[in-house]
Tab-separated table of C-alpha atoms in Angstrom:
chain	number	residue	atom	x	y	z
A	252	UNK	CA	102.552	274.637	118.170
A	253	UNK	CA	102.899	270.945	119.537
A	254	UNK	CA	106.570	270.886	119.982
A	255	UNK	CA	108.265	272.865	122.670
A	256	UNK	CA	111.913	273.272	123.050
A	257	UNK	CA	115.708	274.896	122.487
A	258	UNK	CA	118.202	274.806	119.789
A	259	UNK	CA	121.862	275.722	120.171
A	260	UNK	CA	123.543	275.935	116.863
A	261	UNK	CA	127.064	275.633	116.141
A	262	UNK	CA	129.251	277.616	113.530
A	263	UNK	CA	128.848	275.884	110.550
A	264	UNK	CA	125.805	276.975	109.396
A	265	UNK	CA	124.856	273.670	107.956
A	266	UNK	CA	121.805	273.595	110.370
A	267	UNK	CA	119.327	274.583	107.667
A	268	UNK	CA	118.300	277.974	108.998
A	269	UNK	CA	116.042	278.956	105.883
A	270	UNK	CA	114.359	275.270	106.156
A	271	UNK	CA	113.696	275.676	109.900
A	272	UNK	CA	111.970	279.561	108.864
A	273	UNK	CA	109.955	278.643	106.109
A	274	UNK	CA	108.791	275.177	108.305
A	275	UNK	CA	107.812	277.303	111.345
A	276	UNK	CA	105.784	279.922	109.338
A	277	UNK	CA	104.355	277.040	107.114
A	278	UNK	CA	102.916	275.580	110.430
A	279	UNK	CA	100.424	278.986	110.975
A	280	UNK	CA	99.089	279.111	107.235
A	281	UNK	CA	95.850	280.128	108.358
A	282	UNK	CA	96.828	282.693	110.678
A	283	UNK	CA	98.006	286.223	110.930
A	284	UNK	CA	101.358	285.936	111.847
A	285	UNK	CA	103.457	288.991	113.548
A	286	UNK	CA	107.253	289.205	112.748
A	287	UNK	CA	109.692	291.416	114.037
A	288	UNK	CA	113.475	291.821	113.617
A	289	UNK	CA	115.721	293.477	114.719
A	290	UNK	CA	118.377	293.885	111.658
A	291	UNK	CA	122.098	294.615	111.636
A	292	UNK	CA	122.210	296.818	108.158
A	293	UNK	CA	118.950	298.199	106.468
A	294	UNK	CA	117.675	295.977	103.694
A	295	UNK	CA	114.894	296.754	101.737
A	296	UNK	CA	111.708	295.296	102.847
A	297	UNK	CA	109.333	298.191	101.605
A	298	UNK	CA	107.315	295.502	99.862
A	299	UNK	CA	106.323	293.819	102.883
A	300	UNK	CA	104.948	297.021	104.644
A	301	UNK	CA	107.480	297.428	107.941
A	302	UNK	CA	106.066	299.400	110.678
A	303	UNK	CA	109.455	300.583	112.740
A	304	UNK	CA	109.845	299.707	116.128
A	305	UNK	CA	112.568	300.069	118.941
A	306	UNK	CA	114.498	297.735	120.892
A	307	UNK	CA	112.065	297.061	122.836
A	308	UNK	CA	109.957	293.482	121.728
A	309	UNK	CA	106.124	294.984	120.648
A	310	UNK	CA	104.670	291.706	122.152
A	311	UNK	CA	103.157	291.635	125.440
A	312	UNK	CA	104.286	287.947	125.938
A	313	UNK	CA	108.156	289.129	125.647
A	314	UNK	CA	110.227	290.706	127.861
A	315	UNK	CA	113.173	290.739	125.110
A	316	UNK	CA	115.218	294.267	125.387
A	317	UNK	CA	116.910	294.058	121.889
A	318	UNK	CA	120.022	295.520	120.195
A	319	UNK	CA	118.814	298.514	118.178
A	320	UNK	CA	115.592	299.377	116.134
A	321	UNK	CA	114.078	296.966	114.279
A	322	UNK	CA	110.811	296.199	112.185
A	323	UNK	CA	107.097	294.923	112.439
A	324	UNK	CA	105.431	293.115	109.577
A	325	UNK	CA	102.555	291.483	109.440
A	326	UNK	CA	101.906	288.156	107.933
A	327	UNK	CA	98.584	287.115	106.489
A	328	UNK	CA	98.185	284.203	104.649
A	329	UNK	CA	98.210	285.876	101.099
A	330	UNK	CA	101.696	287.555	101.320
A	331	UNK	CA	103.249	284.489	103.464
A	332	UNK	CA	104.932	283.226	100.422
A	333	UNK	CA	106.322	286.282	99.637
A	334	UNK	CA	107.912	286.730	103.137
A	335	UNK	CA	109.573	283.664	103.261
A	336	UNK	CA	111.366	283.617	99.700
A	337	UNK	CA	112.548	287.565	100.426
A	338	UNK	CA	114.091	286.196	103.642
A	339	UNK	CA	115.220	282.828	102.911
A	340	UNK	CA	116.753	283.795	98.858
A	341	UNK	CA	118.953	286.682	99.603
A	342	UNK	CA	120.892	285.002	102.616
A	343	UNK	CA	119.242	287.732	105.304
A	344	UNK	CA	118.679	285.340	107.913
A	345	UNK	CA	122.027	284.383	108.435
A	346	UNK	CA	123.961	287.782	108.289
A	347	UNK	CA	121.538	290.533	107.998
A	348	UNK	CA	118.956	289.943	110.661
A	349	UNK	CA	120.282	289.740	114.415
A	350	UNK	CA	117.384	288.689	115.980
A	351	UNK	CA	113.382	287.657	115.549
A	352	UNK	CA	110.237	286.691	116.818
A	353	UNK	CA	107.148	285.659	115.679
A	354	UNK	CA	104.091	286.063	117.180
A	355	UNK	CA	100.753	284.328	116.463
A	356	UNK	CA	97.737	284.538	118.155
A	357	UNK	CA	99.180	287.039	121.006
A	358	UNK	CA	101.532	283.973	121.940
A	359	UNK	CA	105.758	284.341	120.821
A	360	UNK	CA	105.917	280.925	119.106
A	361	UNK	CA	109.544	281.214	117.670
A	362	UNK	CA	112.124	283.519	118.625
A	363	UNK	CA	115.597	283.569	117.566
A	364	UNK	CA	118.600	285.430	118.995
A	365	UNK	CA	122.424	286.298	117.811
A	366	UNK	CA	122.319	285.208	114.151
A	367	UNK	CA	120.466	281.729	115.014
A	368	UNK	CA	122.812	281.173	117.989
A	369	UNK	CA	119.821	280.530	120.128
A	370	UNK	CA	116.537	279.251	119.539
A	371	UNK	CA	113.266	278.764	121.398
A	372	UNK	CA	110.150	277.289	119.899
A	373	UNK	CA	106.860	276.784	120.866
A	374	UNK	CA	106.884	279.144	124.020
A	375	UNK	CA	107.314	282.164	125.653
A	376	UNK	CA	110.227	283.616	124.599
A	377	UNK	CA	111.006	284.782	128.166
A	378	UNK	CA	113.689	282.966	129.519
């Protein structure tokens, strides 16, 4: 990623959440991508193959301890599509997934805490 930085949102929502998703996986189109969340209600994501995971972040480049279980899916460029329109149409990002992180190429290039609150891009998510 060529862009390194923070984002602190405020309350309203009117950041453009699903736009700022879809334009970070849309940057690693030819990659497999890694996404985990950690989720606040179970929502059905059985099309998109979860593997479970703990609180614990499942990439070596994070230190993140997170609150509850959440789930692994992998992103290759032929179900990419499908990702992003199950997570941006039904409103999940902003009140059904807590936290995320996606990994590509062994390196946490967007990670996302607290519904959005906080964002880091284009680094570590250790902070």
């Amino acid at each position: 990623m060529n862009f390194k930085g923070a984002i602190v949102l405020n309350d309203s929502h009117e950041f453009g959440v699903p736009e700022l998703f879809k334009a970070i996986l849309n940057q690693f189109t030819e990659n497999p991508i890694k996404l985990a969340m950690w989720l606040i209600e179970d929502i059905d994501l059985s099309q998109l193959n979860p593997q479970l995971i703990q609180a614990n972040s499942p990439f070596k480049e994070s230190d993140s301890i997170l609150a509850g279980s959440g789930v692994l899916i992998s992103i290759e460029p032929q179900n990419l599509e499908k990702v992003i329109q199950l997570l941006t149409t039904e409103d999940y990002l902003y009140h059904e997934i807590l936290h995320l992180e996606v990994e590509v190429n062994g390196l946490v290039q967007f990670a996302a805490y607290d519904h959005f609150e906080a964002i880091l891009f284009g680094m570590s998510s250790r902070h």
